[in-house]
Amino acid sequence: MSARRIAMGAAVAAAGLGWAGLAFAQEVVLRGITSFAEKTINSRGFEGFIDKVNETGKGKIRINYIGGPKAMPPFEVGKALQGGVVDIANVTGAFYTNVFPESDAWKLTQNSMAELRKNGGFDYMMGIYKEKMNAMMLARQFQNTPFHIYLTKPITKPDLTGLKLRITPVYREFFSALGATVVQTAPGEVYTALERGVVDGYGWPTAGIFDLGWHEKTKFRVDPGFYRAEVSVVVNLTSWNKLNDEQKKIIADAAAELENGFQAVEAKENAADIEKMKAAGIQTIEFKGADADKYLKTAYDAAWDGIIKQSPVHGPKLREFFSAK
Ligand code: 173
């Protein structure tokens, strides 16, 4: 509860619960955080969602936007959400495998979120969210954007032997299977790692490197892309359950609008960044035929093997729900 709410509550009590005061005191304030730099592509959807909630929720519900990685390290957001230190977060599953390892499986979905919400896959995953994080996913933004390997040195085949790459859990098993040495960092450390030559490249989705200045240090993008990036709005269940139906609806409506509307945004952003990379002289290394097949098969097999090893009961179920039929 914010200091202002406590103060208002006290004022309302002193005034003998006047109607206007009571209505004002009922405004609930949720603490919101993003695990990506503010105003960059991975945060903009969430920032629009907050604006929408605060506009339609006036006097009823408000999200207090605390900010991004300057306020909280990205790999701590899941724990903060689990413990109710924050109520609502913009985050990707790879950043909270320290809470439960299955969170990273979203990257392996080959069915749309609309399909997963129908076929039971979403509900199955929400059971794990509830049990292990006391949380629920409200909206997935990215769902048709692959990741790529970005490099400072060229390669000619799907073999990363001798290269040191920056990773998150998204890329660990795959890059390791291709022979790379890997080093995990938050996005905020990638620029310096490239600048100092500590890494020869990194994993990242199709869009976003210009937001972070990484294009200055990047010479190659490897195609095809692999997996599907996931960035979502996740809410603490205790905080959610305290809301009344009207407050829940304001949030749920804004979330549905975000999830359904984001596919047009990501398509446009991805196309724009591919053009910008060309213009910036970033060359494409494209695997074709058997090399491309091997590359993608290694990507999915290595990642599923990793998840199933860590989660022998849920892993195979998720693979069934998430894989293309
Ligand atoms: O590379 C990353 O930091 C990462 O895991 C990620 C996941 C989703 C969107 C953007 C980056």
GROMACS .gro file of C-alpha atoms and ligand atoms in nm:
model
  336
    1MET     CA    1   0.000   0.000   0.000
    2SER     CA    2   0.140   0.339  -0.095
    3ALA     CA    3   0.193   0.615   0.159
    4ARG     CA    4  -0.067   0.815  -0.026
    5ARG     CA    5  -0.326   0.541   0.009
    6ILE     CA    6  -0.257   0.504   0.378
    7ALA     CA    7  -0.289   0.880   0.418
    8MET     CA    8  -0.614   0.884   0.222
    9GLY     CA    9  -0.746   0.589   0.418
   10ALA     CA   10  -0.677   0.774   0.741
   11ALA     CA   11  -0.845   1.087   0.605
   12VAL     CA   12  -1.148   0.883   0.500
   13ALA     CA   13  -1.171   0.721   0.842
   14ALA     CA   14  -1.149   1.064   1.007
   15ALA     CA   15  -1.421   1.200   0.778
   16GLY     CA   16  -1.652   0.916   0.874
   17LEU     CA   17  -1.627   0.731   0.542
   18GLY     CA   18  -1.761   1.002   0.315
   19TRP     CA   19  -1.872   0.864  -0.023
   20ALA     CA   20  -1.626   1.060  -0.236
   21GLY     CA   21  -1.342   0.977  -0.001
   22LEU     CA   22  -1.435   0.611   0.001
   23ALA     CA   23  -1.446   0.595  -0.377
   24PHE     CA   24  -1.101   0.750  -0.393
   25ALA     CA   25  -0.960   0.523  -0.125
   26GLN     CA   26  -1.069   0.223  -0.329
   27GLU     CA   27  -0.817   0.297  -0.603
   28VAL     CA   28  -0.575   0.007  -0.591
   29VAL     CA   29  -0.214   0.071  -0.686
   30LEU     CA   30  -0.008  -0.215  -0.831
   31ARG     CA   31   0.370  -0.194  -0.848
   32GLY     CA   32   0.488  -0.270  -1.203
   33ILE     CA   33   0.838  -0.345  -1.330
   34THR     CA   34   0.996  -0.438  -1.662
   35SER     CA   35   1.300  -0.661  -1.701
   36PHE     CA   36   1.403  -0.487  -2.024
   37ALA     CA   37   1.539  -0.137  -2.065
   38GLU     CA   38   1.262   0.123  -2.052
   39LYS     CA   39   1.122   0.242  -2.385
   40THR     CA   40   1.301  -0.030  -2.586
   41ILE     CA   41   1.104  -0.270  -2.804
   42ASN     CA   42   1.066  -0.535  -2.534
   43SER     CA   43   0.919  -0.283  -2.289
   44ARG     CA   44   0.706  -0.067  -2.518
   45GLY     CA   45   0.411  -0.309  -2.527
   46PHE     CA   46   0.400  -0.317  -2.146
   47GLU     CA   47   0.430   0.061  -2.125
   48GLY     CA   48   0.131   0.096  -2.361
   49PHE     CA   49  -0.060  -0.155  -2.148
   50ILE     CA   50   0.010   0.049  -1.833
   51ASP     CA   51  -0.110   0.368  -2.005
   52LYS     CA   52  -0.429   0.190  -2.108
   53VAL     CA   53  -0.497   0.051  -1.757
   54ASN     CA   54  -0.430   0.387  -1.595
   55GLU     CA   55  -0.655   0.565  -1.842
   56THR     CA   56  -0.951   0.327  -1.823
   57GLY     CA   57  -0.896   0.250  -1.455
   58LYS     CA   58  -0.895   0.608  -1.328
   59GLY     CA   59  -1.000   0.612  -0.962
   60LYS     CA   60  -1.025   0.230  -0.957
   61ILE     CA   61  -0.691   0.082  -1.041
   62ARG     CA   62  -0.352   0.219  -1.127
   63ILE     CA   63  -0.016   0.065  -1.213
   64ASN     CA   64   0.276   0.250  -1.061
   65TYR     CA   65   0.558   0.194  -1.314
   66ILE     CA   66   0.877   0.153  -1.116
   67GLY     CA   67   1.091   0.114  -1.429
   68GLY     CA   68   1.342  -0.132  -1.569
   69PRO     CA   69   1.680  -0.296  -1.496
   70LYS     CA   70   1.811   0.018  -1.326
   71ALA     CA   71   1.548  -0.042  -1.055
   72MET     CA   72   1.583  -0.423  -1.040
   73PRO     CA   73   1.824  -0.670  -1.206
   74PRO     CA   74   1.634  -0.873  -1.472
   75PHE     CA   75   1.718  -1.212  -1.322
   76GLU     CA   76   1.562  -1.105  -0.989
   77VAL     CA   77   1.223  -1.005  -1.129
   78GLY     CA   78   1.072  -1.356  -1.099
   79LYS     CA   79   1.157  -1.384  -0.729
   80ALA     CA   80   1.024  -1.033  -0.666
   81LEU     CA   81   0.699  -1.126  -0.838
   82GLN     CA   82   0.674  -1.454  -0.648
   83GLY     CA   83   0.723  -1.278  -0.314
   84GLY     CA   84   0.489  -0.989  -0.398
   85VAL     CA   85   0.769  -0.730  -0.386
   86VAL     CA   86   0.623  -0.628  -0.722
   87ASP     CA   87   0.266  -0.703  -0.830
   88ILE     CA   88   0.297  -0.707  -1.207
   89ALA     CA   89   0.597  -0.753  -1.435
   90ASN     CA   90   0.704  -0.750  -1.798
   91VAL     CA   91   0.945  -1.039  -1.824
   92THR     CA   92   1.055  -1.342  -2.025
   93GLY     CA   93   1.061  -1.697  -1.888
   94ALA     CA   94   1.438  -1.727  -1.935
   95PHE     CA   95   1.483  -1.462  -1.665
   96TYR     CA   96   1.308  -1.663  -1.392
   97THR     CA   97   1.430  -2.021  -1.435
   98ASN     CA   98   1.563  -1.964  -1.080
   99VAL     CA   99   1.196  -1.984  -0.972
  100PHE     CA  100   1.097  -2.280  -1.194
  101PRO     CA  101   1.282  -2.423  -1.495
  102GLU     CA  102   0.973  -2.483  -1.712
  103SER     CA  103   0.934  -2.104  -1.755
  104ASP     CA  104   1.190  -2.114  -2.036
  105ALA     CA  105   0.973  -2.354  -2.242
  106TRP     CA  106   0.762  -2.072  -2.390
  107LYS     CA  107   1.040  -2.013  -2.645
  108LEU     CA  108   0.959  -2.358  -2.789
  109THR     CA  109   0.592  -2.293  -2.873
  110GLN     CA  110   0.511  -2.369  -3.236
  111ASN     CA  111   0.139  -2.305  -3.184
  112SER     CA  112  -0.011  -1.959  -3.139
  113MET     CA  113  -0.117  -1.836  -2.797
  114ALA     CA  114  -0.477  -1.836  -2.923
  115GLU     CA  115  -0.438  -2.210  -3.000
  116LEU     CA  116  -0.265  -2.280  -2.668
  117ARG     CA  117  -0.541  -2.101  -2.479
  118LYS     CA  118  -0.784  -2.342  -2.650
  119ASN     CA  119  -0.593  -2.672  -2.649
  120GLY     CA  120  -0.516  -2.679  -2.276
  121GLY     CA  121  -0.147  -2.594  -2.313
  122PHE     CA  122  -0.190  -2.249  -2.161
  123ASP     CA  123  -0.392  -2.385  -1.867
  124TYR     CA  124  -0.137  -2.659  -1.808
  125MET     CA  125   0.140  -2.402  -1.790
  126MET     CA  126  -0.071  -2.179  -1.562
  127GLY     CA  127  -0.098  -2.470  -1.317
  128ILE     CA  128   0.282  -2.464  -1.290
  129TYR     CA  129   0.284  -2.082  -1.257
  130LYS     CA  130   0.033  -2.101  -0.974
  131GLU     CA  131   0.209  -2.379  -0.787
  132LYS     CA  132   0.567  -2.260  -0.827
  133MET     CA  133   0.545  -1.881  -0.855
  134ASN     CA  134   0.203  -1.784  -0.718
  135ALA     CA  135   0.157  -1.601  -1.048
  136MET     CA  136  -0.039  -1.597  -1.371
  137MET     CA  137   0.043  -1.482  -1.723
  138LEU     CA  138  -0.188  -1.210  -1.853
  139ALA     CA  139  -0.054  -1.143  -2.201
  140ARG     CA  140   0.224  -1.271  -2.421
  141GLN     CA  141   0.349  -1.007  -2.658
  142PHE     CA  142   0.611  -1.159  -2.891
  143GLN     CA  143   0.507  -1.491  -3.037
  144ASN     CA  144   0.627  -1.492  -3.398
  145THR     CA  145   0.974  -1.346  -3.357
  146PRO     CA  146   1.271  -1.582  -3.372
  147PHE     CA  147   1.609  -1.545  -3.204
  148HIS     CA  148   1.937  -1.527  -3.395
  149ILE     CA  149   2.306  -1.562  -3.332
  150TYR     CA  150   2.481  -1.227  -3.383
  151LEU     CA  151   2.859  -1.240  -3.434
  152THR     CA  152   3.170  -1.029  -3.462
  153LYS     CA  153   3.348  -1.308  -3.658
  154PRO     CA  154   3.214  -1.514  -3.950
  155ILE     CA  155   3.122  -1.883  -3.946
  156THR     CA  156   3.054  -2.101  -4.250
  157LYS     CA  157   2.863  -2.394  -4.100
  158PRO     CA  158   2.653  -2.472  -3.790
  159ASP     CA  159   2.960  -2.508  -3.570
  160LEU     CA  160   3.049  -2.262  -3.294
  161THR     CA  161   3.370  -2.432  -3.180
  162GLY     CA  162   3.622  -2.176  -3.058
  163LEU     CA  163   3.365  -1.898  -3.013
  164LYS     CA  164   3.257  -1.745  -2.684
  165LEU     CA  165   2.896  -1.632  -2.689
  166ARG     CA  166   2.682  -1.434  -2.448
  167ILE     CA  167   2.373  -1.626  -2.344
  168THR     CA  168   2.069  -1.642  -2.122
  169PRO     CA  169   1.897  -1.977  -2.051
  170VAL     CA  170   1.724  -1.936  -2.390
  171TYR     CA  171   2.042  -2.024  -2.578
  172ARG     CA  172   2.249  -2.229  -2.332
  173GLU     CA  173   2.186  -2.586  -2.451
  174PHE     CA  174   2.174  -2.497  -2.821
  175PHE     CA  175   2.494  -2.293  -2.839
  176SER     CA  176   2.672  -2.546  -2.618
  177ALA     CA  177   2.556  -2.831  -2.846
  178LEU     CA  178   2.716  -2.645  -3.139
  179GLY     CA  179   3.046  -2.629  -2.952
  180ALA     CA  180   3.044  -2.271  -2.818
  181THR     CA  181   3.180  -2.156  -2.486
  182VAL     CA  182   2.897  -1.964  -2.317
  183VAL     CA  183   2.878  -1.682  -2.066
  184GLN     CA  184   2.547  -1.567  -1.918
  185THR     CA  185   2.483  -1.194  -1.881
  186ALA     CA  186   2.185  -0.964  -1.850
  187PRO     CA  187   2.120  -0.757  -2.165
  188GLY     CA  188   2.266  -0.453  -1.990
  189GLU     CA  189   2.615  -0.607  -1.997
  190VAL     CA  190   2.626  -0.709  -2.364
  191TYR     CA  191   2.757  -0.382  -2.510
  192THR     CA  192   3.060  -0.372  -2.280
  193ALA     CA  193   3.129  -0.744  -2.331
  194LEU     CA  194   3.137  -0.687  -2.709
  195GLU     CA  195   3.343  -0.371  -2.678
  196ARG     CA  196   3.605  -0.543  -2.466
  197GLY     CA  197   3.612  -0.852  -2.687
  198VAL     CA  198   3.504  -1.071  -2.395
  199VAL     CA  199   3.250  -1.235  -2.628
  200ASP     CA  200   3.243  -1.303  -3.003
  201GLY     CA  201   2.869  -1.266  -3.024
  202TYR     CA  202   2.537  -1.310  -2.852
  203GLY     CA  203   2.184  -1.438  -2.885
  204TRP     CA  204   1.893  -1.195  -2.930
  205PRO     CA  205   1.561  -1.177  -3.117
  206THR     CA  206   1.528  -1.027  -3.466
  207ALA     CA  207   1.440  -0.679  -3.339
  208GLY     CA  208   1.600  -0.463  -3.076
  209ILE     CA  209   1.976  -0.439  -3.130
  210PHE     CA  210   1.954  -0.076  -3.248
  211ASP     CA  211   1.766   0.021  -2.931
  212LEU     CA  212   2.071  -0.093  -2.733
  213GLY     CA  213   2.350   0.027  -2.962
  214TRP     CA  214   2.475  -0.328  -3.023
  215HIS     CA  215   2.470  -0.279  -3.402
  216GLU     CA  216   2.789  -0.076  -3.360
  217LYS     CA  217   2.973  -0.391  -3.250
  218THR     CA  218   2.789  -0.652  -3.461
  219LYS     CA  219   2.915  -0.776  -3.800
  220PHE     CA  220   2.699  -1.080  -3.879
  221ARG     CA  221   2.346  -1.212  -3.818
  222VAL     CA  222   2.296  -1.586  -3.861
  223ASP     CA  223   1.981  -1.710  -4.036
  224PRO     CA  224   1.749  -1.891  -4.009
  225GLY     CA  225   1.621  -1.766  -3.676
  226PHE     CA  226   1.526  -2.028  -3.418
  227TYR     CA  227   1.253  -2.059  -3.149
  228ARG     CA  228   0.998  -1.786  -3.082
  229ALA     CA  229   1.078  -1.508  -2.839
  230GLU     CA  230   0.843  -1.466  -2.545
  231VAL     CA  231   0.795  -1.148  -2.343
  232SER     CA  232   0.488  -1.138  -2.121
  233VAL     CA  233   0.294  -0.953  -1.857
  234VAL     CA  234   0.282  -1.168  -1.543
  235VAL     CA  235   0.087  -1.087  -1.225
  236ASN     CA  236   0.124  -1.208  -0.865
  237LEU     CA  237  -0.185  -1.415  -0.779
  238THR     CA  238  -0.231  -1.277  -0.427
  239SER     CA  239  -0.237  -0.923  -0.571
  240TRP     CA  240  -0.473  -1.034  -0.850
  241ASN     CA  241  -0.712  -1.209  -0.612
  242LYS     CA  242  -0.748  -0.891  -0.406
  243LEU     CA  243  -0.896  -0.704  -0.703
  244ASN     CA  244  -1.270  -0.676  -0.751
  245ASP     CA  245  -1.434  -0.790  -1.077
  246GLU     CA  246  -1.433  -0.444  -1.228
  247GLN     CA  247  -1.063  -0.395  -1.159
  248LYS     CA  248  -0.984  -0.741  -1.296
  249LYS     CA  249  -1.178  -0.666  -1.612
  250ILE     CA  250  -0.991  -0.341  -1.674
  251ILE     CA  251  -0.661  -0.531  -1.659
  252ALA     CA  252  -0.783  -0.837  -1.849
  253ASP     CA  253  -0.923  -0.623  -2.132
  254ALA     CA  254  -0.598  -0.428  -2.167
  255ALA     CA  255  -0.404  -0.757  -2.160
  256ALA     CA  256  -0.619  -0.916  -2.433
  257GLU     CA  257  -0.575  -0.607  -2.647
  258LEU     CA  258  -0.198  -0.627  -2.597
  259GLU     CA  259  -0.170  -0.999  -2.680
  260ASN     CA  260  -0.397  -0.981  -2.983
  261GLY     CA  261  -0.259  -0.655  -3.116
  262PHE     CA  262   0.109  -0.729  -3.079
  263GLN     CA  263   0.153  -0.959  -3.378
  264ALA     CA  264   0.118  -0.669  -3.618
  265VAL     CA  265   0.368  -0.469  -3.413
  266GLU     CA  266   0.631  -0.743  -3.404
  267ALA     CA  267   0.603  -0.813  -3.778
  268LYS     CA  268   0.661  -0.446  -3.852
  269GLU     CA  269   0.947  -0.407  -3.604
  270ASN     CA  270   1.122  -0.723  -3.731
  271ALA     CA  271   1.100  -0.615  -4.097
  272ALA     CA  272   1.224  -0.266  -4.009
  273ASP     CA  273   1.523  -0.395  -3.811
  274ILE     CA  274   1.625  -0.640  -4.087
  275GLU     CA  275   1.635  -0.344  -4.328
  276LYS     CA  276   1.830  -0.136  -4.076
  277MET     CA  277   2.085  -0.416  -4.035
  278LYS     CA  278   2.137  -0.426  -4.412
  279ALA     CA  279   2.183  -0.051  -4.419
  280ALA     CA  280   2.427  -0.071  -4.126
  281GLY     CA  281   2.641  -0.326  -4.312
  282ILE     CA  282   2.557  -0.621  -4.087
  283GLN     CA  283   2.597  -0.923  -4.314
  284THR     CA  284   2.368  -1.225  -4.316
  285ILE     CA  285   2.517  -1.573  -4.281
  286GLU     CA  286   2.242  -1.801  -4.405
  287PHE     CA  287   2.240  -2.175  -4.359
  288LYS     CA  288   2.046  -2.361  -4.626
  289GLY     CA  289   1.927  -2.715  -4.695
  290ALA     CA  290   2.080  -2.983  -4.472
  291ASP     CA  291   2.276  -2.726  -4.269
  292ALA     CA  292   1.959  -2.531  -4.189
  293ASP     CA  293   1.776  -2.853  -4.099
  294LYS     CA  294   2.057  -2.964  -3.871
  295TYR     CA  295   2.077  -2.619  -3.711
  296LEU     CA  296   1.705  -2.604  -3.628
  297LYS     CA  297   1.678  -2.967  -3.519
  298THR     CA  298   1.973  -2.918  -3.283
  299ALA     CA  299   1.808  -2.600  -3.147
  300TYR     CA  300   1.480  -2.770  -3.053
  301ASP     CA  301   1.621  -3.107  -2.947
  302ALA     CA  302   1.888  -2.954  -2.722
  303ALA     CA  303   1.638  -2.721  -2.554
  304TRP     CA  304   1.370  -2.986  -2.497
  305ASP     CA  305   1.630  -3.231  -2.367
  306GLY     CA  306   1.738  -2.965  -2.116
  307ILE     CA  307   1.383  -2.891  -2.000
  308ILE     CA  308   1.282  -3.258  -1.977
  309LYS     CA  309   1.595  -3.336  -1.778
  310GLN     CA  310   1.507  -3.064  -1.526
  311SER     CA  311   1.135  -3.137  -1.527
  312PRO     CA  312   1.073  -3.505  -1.612
  313VAL     CA  313   0.696  -3.488  -1.545
  314HIS     CA  314   0.594  -3.150  -1.693
  315GLY     CA  315   0.861  -3.136  -1.968
  316PRO     CA  316   0.716  -3.412  -2.193
  317LYS     CA  317   0.361  -3.273  -2.147
  318LEU     CA  318   0.473  -2.926  -2.248
  319ARG     CA  319   0.655  -3.065  -2.551
  320GLU     CA  320   0.331  -3.232  -2.657
  321PHE     CA  321   0.123  -2.912  -2.617
  322PHE     CA  322   0.380  -2.671  -2.760
  323SER     CA  323   0.510  -2.860  -3.067
  324ALA     CA  324   0.354  -2.821  -3.412
  325LYS     CA  325   0.124  -3.108  -3.506
  326173     O1  326   1.873  -1.263  -2.488
  326173     C1  327   1.803  -1.239  -2.390
  326173     O2  328   1.832  -1.160  -2.301
  326173     C2  329   1.675  -1.312  -2.379
  326173     O3  330   1.672  -1.418  -2.322
  326173     C3  331   1.555  -1.251  -2.440
  326173     C4  332   1.433  -1.318  -2.432
  326173     C5  333   1.322  -1.262  -2.491
  326173     C6  334   1.331  -1.141  -2.557
  326173     C7  335   1.452  -1.076  -2.562
  326173     C8  336   1.566  -1.130  -2.505
   0.00000   0.00000   0.00000
